[in-house]
Tab-separated table of C-alpha atoms in Angstrom:
chain	number	residue	atom	x	y	z
A	1	MET	CA	0.036	0.004	0.043
A	2	GLU	CA	2.819	2.424	0.875
A	3	LEU	CA	4.608	1.819	-2.503
A	4	PHE	CA	1.305	2.288	-4.382
A	5	SER	CA	0.764	5.556	-2.583
A	6	GLN	CA	4.350	6.708	-3.509
A	7	LEU	CA	3.800	5.800	-7.152
A	8	LYS	CA	0.525	7.655	-7.156
A	9	SER	CA	2.213	10.770	-5.670
A	10	LEU	CA	4.923	10.658	-8.339
A	11	ALA	CA	2.229	10.214	-11.025
A	12	ASP	CA	0.479	13.447	-9.766
A	13	LYS	CA	3.800	15.271	-9.807
A	14	ILE	CA	4.426	14.108	-13.371
A	15	GLU	CA	0.972	15.335	-14.508
A	16	GLN	CA	1.796	18.728	-13.012
A	17	LEU	CA	5.296	19.142	-14.329
A	18	LYS	CA	5.511	17.323	-17.712
A	19	ASP	CA	4.584	20.291	-19.881
A	20	LYS	CA	7.536	22.191	-18.287
A	21	ILE	CA	10.037	19.428	-18.959
A	22	GLU	CA	11.772	20.222	-22.232
A	23	THR	CA	14.899	18.003	-22.260
A	24	GLU	CA	15.801	14.324	-21.784
A	25	GLU	CA	18.120	15.298	-18.832
A	26	SER	CA	15.243	17.071	-17.060
A	27	THR	CA	13.044	13.992	-17.604
A	28	LYS	CA	15.731	11.854	-15.821
A	29	HIS	CA	15.963	14.163	-12.828
A	30	ALA	CA	12.261	14.931	-12.448
A	31	PHE	CA	10.742	11.595	-13.220
A	32	THR	CA	13.222	8.707	-13.422
A	33	LEU	CA	15.375	9.407	-10.385
A	34	PRO	CA	12.341	9.800	-8.069
A	35	PHE	CA	11.171	6.351	-9.342
A	36	ILE	CA	14.532	4.788	-8.549
A	37	ASN	CA	14.263	6.319	-5.073
A	38	ILE	CA	10.781	4.818	-4.584
A	39	LEU	CA	12.419	1.436	-5.249
A	40	GLY	CA	14.620	2.050	-2.169
A	41	TYR	CA	17.895	2.709	-3.979
A	42	ASP	CA	20.039	5.762	-2.987
A	43	THR	CA	20.629	7.867	-6.131
A	44	PHE	CA	23.408	9.686	-4.395
A	45	ASN	CA	25.346	6.564	-3.629
A	46	PRO	CA	27.673	5.833	-6.624
A	47	THR	CA	28.104	2.176	-5.494
A	48	GLU	CA	24.300	1.598	-5.619
A	49	VAL	CA	23.098	3.827	-8.583
A	50	VAL	CA	25.729	4.416	-11.264
A	51	PRO	CA	24.852	7.114	-13.823
A	52	GLU	CA	26.327	6.848	-17.332
A	53	PHE	CA	27.338	3.186	-16.704
A	54	THR	CA	29.910	2.062	-19.342
A	55	ALA	CA	28.839	-0.965	-21.441
A	56	ASP	CA	31.568	-1.553	-24.035
A	57	LEU	CA	30.323	-3.259	-27.183
A	58	GLY	CA	33.247	-5.244	-28.717
A	59	LEU	CA	35.380	-2.784	-30.609
A	60	LYS	CA	32.909	-0.048	-29.823
A	61	LYS	CA	34.202	1.387	-26.552
A	62	GLY	CA	32.723	3.948	-24.219
A	63	GLU	CA	28.965	3.038	-24.815
A	64	LYS	CA	27.019	4.193	-21.878
A	65	VAL	CA	23.608	3.322	-20.315
A	66	ASP	CA	21.873	6.042	-18.447
A	67	TYR	CA	21.785	4.229	-15.077
A	68	ALA	CA	22.830	0.909	-13.653
A	69	ILE	CA	21.553	-0.306	-10.192
A	70	PHE	CA	24.101	-2.375	-8.336
A	71	GLN	CA	23.717	-4.858	-5.561
A	72	ASN	CA	26.595	-6.647	-3.860
A	73	GLY	CA	28.919	-5.148	-6.490
A	74	ASN	CA	26.950	-6.487	-9.517
A	75	PRO	CA	24.519	-4.636	-11.790
A	76	ILE	CA	21.000	-5.951	-11.347
A	77	LEU	CA	19.062	-3.462	-13.482
A	78	ILE	CA	20.172	-1.277	-16.375
A	79	ILE	CA	17.968	1.757	-17.251
A	80	GLU	CA	17.802	3.669	-20.509
A	81	CYS	CA	15.840	6.933	-20.261
A	82	LYS	CA	14.256	9.060	-22.987
A	83	HIS	CA	12.402	12.377	-23.118
A	84	TRP	CA	8.856	11.966	-21.823
A	85	LYS	CA	7.428	12.825	-25.356
A	86	GLN	CA	9.433	10.211	-27.107
A	87	ASN	CA	7.893	7.009	-28.349
A	88	LEU	CA	9.772	4.079	-26.762
A	89	ASP	CA	9.159	1.691	-29.674
A	90	VAL	CA	12.152	2.933	-31.585
A	91	HIS	CA	14.672	2.740	-28.693
A	92	ASN	CA	14.681	-0.911	-27.431
A	93	SER	CA	17.426	-1.899	-29.884
A	94	GLN	CA	19.965	0.251	-28.089
A	95	LEU	CA	19.070	-1.289	-24.730
A	96	PHE	CA	19.184	-4.740	-26.461
A	97	ARG	CA	22.889	-4.162	-27.138
A	98	TYR	CA	23.703	-2.980	-23.666
A	99	PHE	CA	21.932	-5.980	-22.147
A	100	HIS	CA	24.105	-8.387	-23.994
A	101	VAL	CA	27.421	-7.076	-22.682
A	102	THR	CA	26.406	-6.667	-18.995
A	103	LYS	CA	25.778	-9.313	-16.337
A	104	THR	CA	22.276	-8.091	-15.493
A	105	ARG	CA	19.134	-10.117	-15.937
A	106	PHE	CA	16.835	-7.050	-16.157
A	107	ALA	CA	16.661	-3.925	-18.224
A	108	LEU	CA	14.201	-0.950	-18.044
A	109	LEU	CA	13.367	1.339	-20.924
A	110	THR	CA	11.436	4.483	-19.838
A	111	ASN	CA	10.504	7.978	-20.746
A	112	GLY	CA	9.499	8.727	-17.187
A	113	ILE	CA	5.795	7.893	-17.947
A	114	GLN	CA	5.894	4.646	-19.834
A	115	TYR	CA	7.939	1.845	-18.245
A	116	ARG	CA	9.027	-1.292	-19.935
A	117	PHE	CA	10.869	-4.071	-18.022
A	118	TYR	CA	12.746	-6.743	-19.955
A	119	THR	CA	14.562	-9.966	-19.223
A	120	ASP	CA	15.988	-12.956	-21.139
A	121	LEU	CA	13.249	-15.598	-21.026
A	122	GLU	CA	13.578	-16.760	-24.614
A	123	GLU	CA	17.412	-16.970	-24.841
A	124	ASN	CA	19.955	-16.751	-22.085
A	125	ASN	CA	21.810	-13.323	-21.971
A	126	LYS	CA	19.820	-12.041	-24.878
A	127	MET	CA	17.111	-9.471	-24.044
A	128	ASP	CA	13.600	-10.436	-25.157
A	129	GLU	CA	12.033	-8.269	-27.875
A	130	LYS	CA	8.931	-7.773	-25.810
A	131	PRO	CA	8.771	-6.590	-22.220
A	132	PHE	CA	7.356	-8.825	-19.441
A	133	LEU	CA	5.988	-5.791	-17.539
A	134	GLU	CA	4.712	-2.626	-19.029
A	135	PHE	CA	2.787	0.249	-17.448
A	136	ASP	CA	1.895	3.955	-17.599
A	137	ILE	CA	2.681	5.403	-14.247
A	138	THR	CA	-0.052	8.023	-14.646
A	139	LYS	CA	-2.569	5.127	-14.775
A	140	ILE	CA	-0.979	2.946	-12.220
A	141	LYS	CA	-3.019	0.167	-10.683
A	142	GLU	CA	-2.509	-1.503	-7.361
A	143	SER	CA	-2.010	-4.849	-9.045
A	144	ILE	CA	0.878	-3.486	-11.097
A	145	SER	CA	2.493	-1.834	-7.999
A	146	LYS	CA	2.742	-5.280	-6.434
A	147	GLU	CA	4.826	-6.421	-9.410
A	148	ILE	CA	6.969	-3.272	-9.260
A	149	GLU	CA	7.556	-3.989	-5.530
A	150	LYS	CA	9.509	-7.068	-6.482
A	151	PHE	CA	12.246	-4.747	-7.731
A	152	HIS	CA	12.500	-2.887	-4.383
A	153	LYS	CA	15.812	-3.015	-2.697
A	154	SER	CA	14.429	-4.807	0.318
A	155	LYS	CA	12.662	-7.508	-1.697
A	156	PHE	CA	14.825	-8.011	-4.787
A	157	ASP	CA	15.242	-11.714	-5.700
A	158	VAL	CA	16.410	-12.536	-9.229
A	159	SER	CA	14.995	-16.040	-9.269
A	160	LEU	CA	11.571	-14.967	-7.952
A	161	ILE	CA	11.283	-12.160	-10.581
A	162	VAL	CA	12.429	-14.366	-13.445
A	163	ASP	CA	9.969	-17.093	-12.468
A	164	ASN	CA	7.195	-14.611	-12.315
A	165	ALA	CA	8.295	-12.786	-15.547
A	166	SER	CA	7.208	-15.637	-17.782
A	167	ASN	CA	3.677	-15.662	-16.327
A	168	LEU	CA	3.467	-11.854	-16.632
A	169	LYS	CA	4.726	-11.767	-20.147
A	170	TYR	CA	2.440	-14.408	-21.623
A	171	THR	CA	-0.574	-13.270	-19.590
A	172	ARG	CA	-0.022	-9.796	-21.099
A	173	GLU	CA	0.328	-11.257	-24.580
A	174	VAL	CA	-2.998	-13.267	-24.237
A	175	LYS	CA	-4.857	-10.301	-22.829
A	176	MET	CA	-3.767	-8.198	-25.912
A	177	LEU	CA	-4.848	-10.921	-28.200
A	178	ILE	CA	-8.235	-11.241	-26.454
A	179	ASP	CA	-8.689	-7.491	-26.629
A	180	LYS	CA	-7.852	-7.499	-30.357
A	181	GLU	CA	-10.362	-10.277	-31.006
A	182	LEU	CA	-13.037	-8.470	-29.106
A	183	ALA	CA	-12.501	-5.346	-31.116
A	184	GLU	CA	-12.166	-7.023	-34.486
A	185	PRO	CA	-12.776	-10.856	-34.464
A	186	SER	CA	-10.383	-12.723	-36.853
A	187	GLN	CA	-11.585	-15.380	-39.249
A	188	GLU	CA	-10.164	-18.198	-37.091
A	189	PHE	CA	-11.842	-16.913	-33.929
A	190	VAL	CA	-15.268	-16.562	-35.604
A	191	LYS	CA	-14.874	-20.007	-37.251
A	192	LEU	CA	-14.203	-21.589	-33.798
A	193	PHE	CA	-17.713	-20.516	-32.631
A	194	ALA	CA	-19.527	-20.907	-35.884
A	195	ASN	CA	-18.402	-24.500	-36.194
A	196	LYS	CA	-19.772	-25.365	-32.688
A	197	SER	CA	-23.074	-23.573	-33.049
A	198	TYR	CA	-24.003	-23.787	-36.814
A	199	SER	CA	-24.703	-26.986	-38.594
A	200	GLY	CA	-24.798	-25.749	-42.128
A	201	ARG	CA	-22.143	-24.863	-44.641
A	202	LEU	CA	-19.923	-21.952	-43.552
A	203	THR	CA	-20.228	-19.755	-46.651
A	204	SER	CA	-18.637	-16.373	-46.744
A	205	LYS	CA	-22.019	-14.744	-46.086
A	206	VAL	CA	-22.612	-16.978	-43.009
A	207	MET	CA	-19.105	-16.092	-41.783
A	208	GLU	CA	-19.782	-12.468	-42.139
A	209	GLU	CA	-23.013	-12.821	-40.171
A	210	PHE	CA	-21.186	-14.833	-37.398
A	211	LYS	CA	-18.455	-12.233	-37.153
A	212	GLU	CA	-21.132	-9.747	-35.994
A	213	ILE	CA	-22.757	-12.306	-33.733
A	214	VAL	CA	-19.566	-13.260	-31.978
A	215	ASN	CA	-18.576	-9.687	-31.489
A	216	LYS	CA	-22.033	-8.854	-30.067
A	217	ALA	CA	-22.198	-12.005	-27.895
A	218	PHE	CA	-18.818	-11.416	-26.245
A	219	ASN	CA	-19.493	-7.741	-25.572
A	220	GLN	CA	-22.956	-8.597	-24.064
A	221	MET	CA	-21.355	-11.328	-21.953
A	222	ILE	CA	-18.701	-8.960	-20.544
A	223	SER	CA	-21.323	-6.312	-19.865
A	224	GLU	CA	-23.566	-8.863	-18.022
A	225	LYS	CA	-20.643	-10.132	-15.922
A	226	VAL	CA	-19.595	-6.639	-14.923
A	227	ASN	CA	-23.254	-5.800	-13.995
A	228	ASP	CA	-23.511	-9.038	-11.978
A	229	ARG	CA	-20.317	-8.248	-9.953
A	230	LEU	CA	-21.521	-4.708	-9.343
A	231	ASN	CA	-24.937	-5.898	-8.172
A	232	SER	CA	-23.224	-8.549	-5.964
A	233	ALA	CA	-20.967	-5.977	-4.436
A	234	LEU	CA	-23.844	-3.560	-3.866
A	235	ASN	CA	-25.967	-6.313	-2.254
A	236	LYS	CA	-23.103	-7.248	0.114
A	237	GLU	CA	-22.656	-3.592	1.016
A	238	GLN	CA	-26.353	-3.248	1.776
A	239	GLU	CA	-26.431	-6.512	3.843
A	240	LYS	CA	-23.373	-5.206	5.849
A	241	GLN	CA	-25.051	-1.847	6.360
A	242	GLN	CA	-28.214	-3.489	7.504
A	243	GLU	CA	-26.321	-5.744	9.973
A	244	GLU	CA	-24.521	-2.674	11.362
A	245	GLU	CA	-27.751	-0.883	11.803
A	246	GLU	CA	-29.325	-3.847	13.591
A	247	ILE	CA	-26.287	-4.094	15.905
A	248	ASP	CA	-26.619	-0.345	16.534
A	249	ASP	CA	-30.250	-0.681	17.395
A	250	LYS	CA	-29.545	-3.443	19.841
A	251	SER	CA	-26.780	-1.598	21.606
A	252	LYS	CA	-28.372	1.819	21.739
A	253	ASN	CA	-30.145	1.006	24.934
A	254	LYS	CA	-26.823	0.264	26.575
A	255	ILE	CA	-25.134	3.455	25.414
A	256	GLU	CA	-24.899	6.618	27.504
A	257	THR	CA	-23.546	9.697	25.757
A	258	THR	CA	-21.442	11.764	28.221
A	259	GLU	CA	-21.118	15.528	28.371
A	260	GLU	CA	-17.433	15.198	27.601
A	261	GLU	CA	-18.214	13.309	24.372
A	262	LEU	CA	-20.671	16.015	23.296
A	263	GLU	CA	-18.013	18.637	24.100
A	264	GLY	CA	-15.585	16.819	21.957
A	265	TYR	CA	-18.154	16.777	19.088
A	266	GLN	CA	-18.625	20.520	19.365
A	267	ILE	CA	-14.883	21.065	19.111
A	268	VAL	CA	-14.697	18.943	15.943
A	269	LEU	CA	-17.714	20.767	14.543
A	270	ALA	CA	-16.100	24.135	15.283
A	271	ILE	CA	-12.978	23.064	13.396
A	272	LEU	CA	-14.801	21.804	10.321
A	273	ARG	CA	-17.409	24.497	10.023
A	274	ARG	CA	-14.836	26.673	8.303
A	275	LYS	CA	-14.837	24.157	5.336
A	276	ILE	CA	-18.292	22.529	5.389
A	277	GLU	CA	-21.901	23.032	6.615
A	278	LYS	CA	-22.434	21.935	10.199
A	279	GLU	CA	-25.363	19.709	9.075
A	280	ARG	CA	-22.818	17.372	7.446
A	281	VAL	CA	-21.086	16.572	10.612
A	282	VAL	CA	-22.919	13.853	12.526
A	283	TYR	CA	-22.081	11.780	15.601
A	284	ARG	CA	-22.899	8.205	16.494
A	285	ASP	CA	-22.185	6.890	19.908
A	286	THR	CA	-21.302	3.209	20.222
A	287	GLN	CA	-20.355	0.973	23.106
A	288	SER	CA	-16.610	1.125	22.195
A	289	TYR	CA	-16.207	4.688	20.914
A	290	PHE	CA	-17.880	7.960	20.030
A	291	GLY	CA	-17.812	8.314	16.237
A	292	ILE	CA	-18.016	11.433	14.183
A	293	LEU	CA	-19.057	10.935	10.546
A	294	LEU	CA	-19.375	13.029	7.354
A	295	ASP	CA	-22.906	13.059	5.904
A	296	ASP	CA	-24.042	10.410	8.431
A	297	ASN	CA	-22.166	7.799	6.384
A	298	ASN	CA	-20.246	4.939	8.114
A	299	ARG	CA	-17.866	4.873	5.123
A	300	LYS	CA	-16.783	8.424	5.881
A	301	PRO	CA	-15.399	8.416	9.401
A	302	ILE	CA	-13.876	11.801	10.421
A	303	CYS	CA	-12.586	10.701	13.775
A	304	ARG	CA	-13.421	8.624	16.758
A	305	LEU	CA	-13.166	9.668	20.346
A	306	HIS	CA	-12.239	7.214	23.094
A	307	LEU	CA	-12.946	9.107	26.324
A	308	ASN	CA	-14.489	6.743	28.745
A	309	GLY	CA	-11.410	4.679	29.732
A	310	GLY	CA	-8.502	5.464	31.933
A	311	VAL	CA	-6.517	6.828	28.940
A	312	LYS	CA	-8.165	9.124	26.422
A	313	TYR	CA	-7.495	8.793	22.580
A	314	ILE	CA	-8.644	10.299	19.348
A	315	SER	CA	-8.603	8.129	16.173
A	316	LEU	CA	-7.800	9.885	12.932
A	317	PHE	CA	-8.172	8.615	9.364
A	318	ASP	CA	-5.988	9.054	6.197
A	319	GLN	CA	-7.134	8.950	2.565
A	320	ASP	CA	-7.090	5.153	2.567
A	321	LYS	CA	-9.196	5.117	5.783
A	322	ASN	CA	-6.320	3.716	7.787
A	323	GLU	CA	-6.885	4.515	11.480
A	324	THR	CA	-4.218	6.076	13.775
A	325	LYS	CA	-4.775	6.493	17.456
A	326	GLU	CA	-3.365	9.615	19.176
A	327	ARG	CA	-3.368	10.012	22.936
A	328	ILE	CA	-4.918	13.171	24.436
A	329	GLU	CA	-5.058	14.520	27.930
A	330	SER	CA	-8.452	16.304	27.510
A	331	VAL	CA	-10.929	17.133	24.707
A	332	ASP	CA	-9.156	20.449	24.292
A	333	ASP	CA	-6.219	18.523	22.739
A	334	ILE	CA	-8.518	17.910	19.717
A	335	TYR	CA	-7.565	21.379	18.516
A	336	LEU	CA	-4.022	20.013	17.971
A	337	PHE	CA	-5.262	17.806	15.144
A	338	GLU	CA	-7.080	20.518	13.271
A	339	ASN	CA	-5.006	20.005	10.038
A	340	GLN	CA	-5.563	16.245	9.954
A	341	LEU	CA	-9.336	16.683	10.501
A	342	LEU	CA	-9.612	19.163	7.655
A	343	LYS	CA	-7.541	16.980	5.314
A	344	THR	CA	-9.882	13.981	6.096
A	345	ILE	CA	-12.796	16.150	4.846
A	346	GLU	CA	-10.897	17.049	1.672
A	347	PHE	CA	-10.162	13.353	0.976
A	348	TYR	CA	-13.850	12.456	1.007
A	349	ASP	CA	-15.030	15.525	-0.963
A	350	SER	CA	-12.439	14.784	-3.703
A	351	GLU	CA	-13.607	11.198	-4.203
C-alpha cells in the first residue's frame, strides 16, 4: 500500500510538471530518479546507482547506459531513459545491445511515464524483444504496483522475478490478443464458434453474419458479468450496512452519551465549520467509541473519540481510511489535530 501511494504521488507530480520538462536530462531528474528512489535505492550513492554506466560493445568502446543499479557489486538493473514525449518503440534496440554485454538479468526502458521491463526468457543473456512488464505510471493500478515492488531493494530476488516474468509476459500477450479479437474478431476466432453452433455450410455470407454475432455476444457477456459483479458488491454492502444498523439498534439502549463526548463533538464541529456546513457533521455513539461521521455515512469516518477509559484517545483517518490513534489529555487537545481533520474532509469531498 505504501509503494502504491508513493507511485501515485509521483504520477500526480508528473502530470503537473511534464509540460515544463523540455529535455531528456530534465526528464531523468524529475521523473526517473524519483522512481529509482521509490524502489529504495540511493541515487546519491555511486556504489548503488551508477549514472552513465559504461557498457563496451566489442570494438565500440565507451557506450554508456543512463543508469545501472548495483547490489553486492553486481549490476542488477540497467535503465535507459528518453524524453517523456518520445515513443519508446524505436529505442529498445539500443538497450538490447547494452543488455548483451552486462551481467544483469533485467533492463528498463522508460520515458518517465511509460515503463517497460525486460529480461531474457527466450534466450539466455539475450534481451527479449517484448517486455514482461509494461505500465503507464499516470494510470498505475495496485496490481501493477505489487509487481514493481519485487524490484524494491528490500525484496529484490532474481529467481523470484524471473519465475514470475514468464507468467506476466504471456498473460499480457494473451490479454492483448483477447482485446484485439473483441474489437475485431479474426476469421479463425469466428470460425471456432461458428463450427460449434452452426450446422450448415460456412459460406462467406454466413461467416460475415457470425463475425457480427460473435462480437455482439462477447461484448454482451462482458457487460452482463460486470453488472453481476456490481450488483453482488452492492448487495453485500447493503447487507453489511443492515447488519450494522441492527447491531446499533440493539446496543443503543446500553449506550450513554457523556457531556465530555458532546463537548468533543462541538470542538470537531467548530474546526470543520470553516470548510463545510455543520449539518454534514454527525455523531454516532457506540459501546466502544464515540464516532463522528461526514454526511451520516459509516464509510466516511472523520474521527473517533475514546474518552470513557482510563486513557483518552482520538482516532484519525488518512485517505485510505487507515486508522491512527493519538493519545490526548483532554478534549481540548482535539484542537492539536485541526489540520488532519480538515484533510480528512478534503479526501472524502475529492472522491
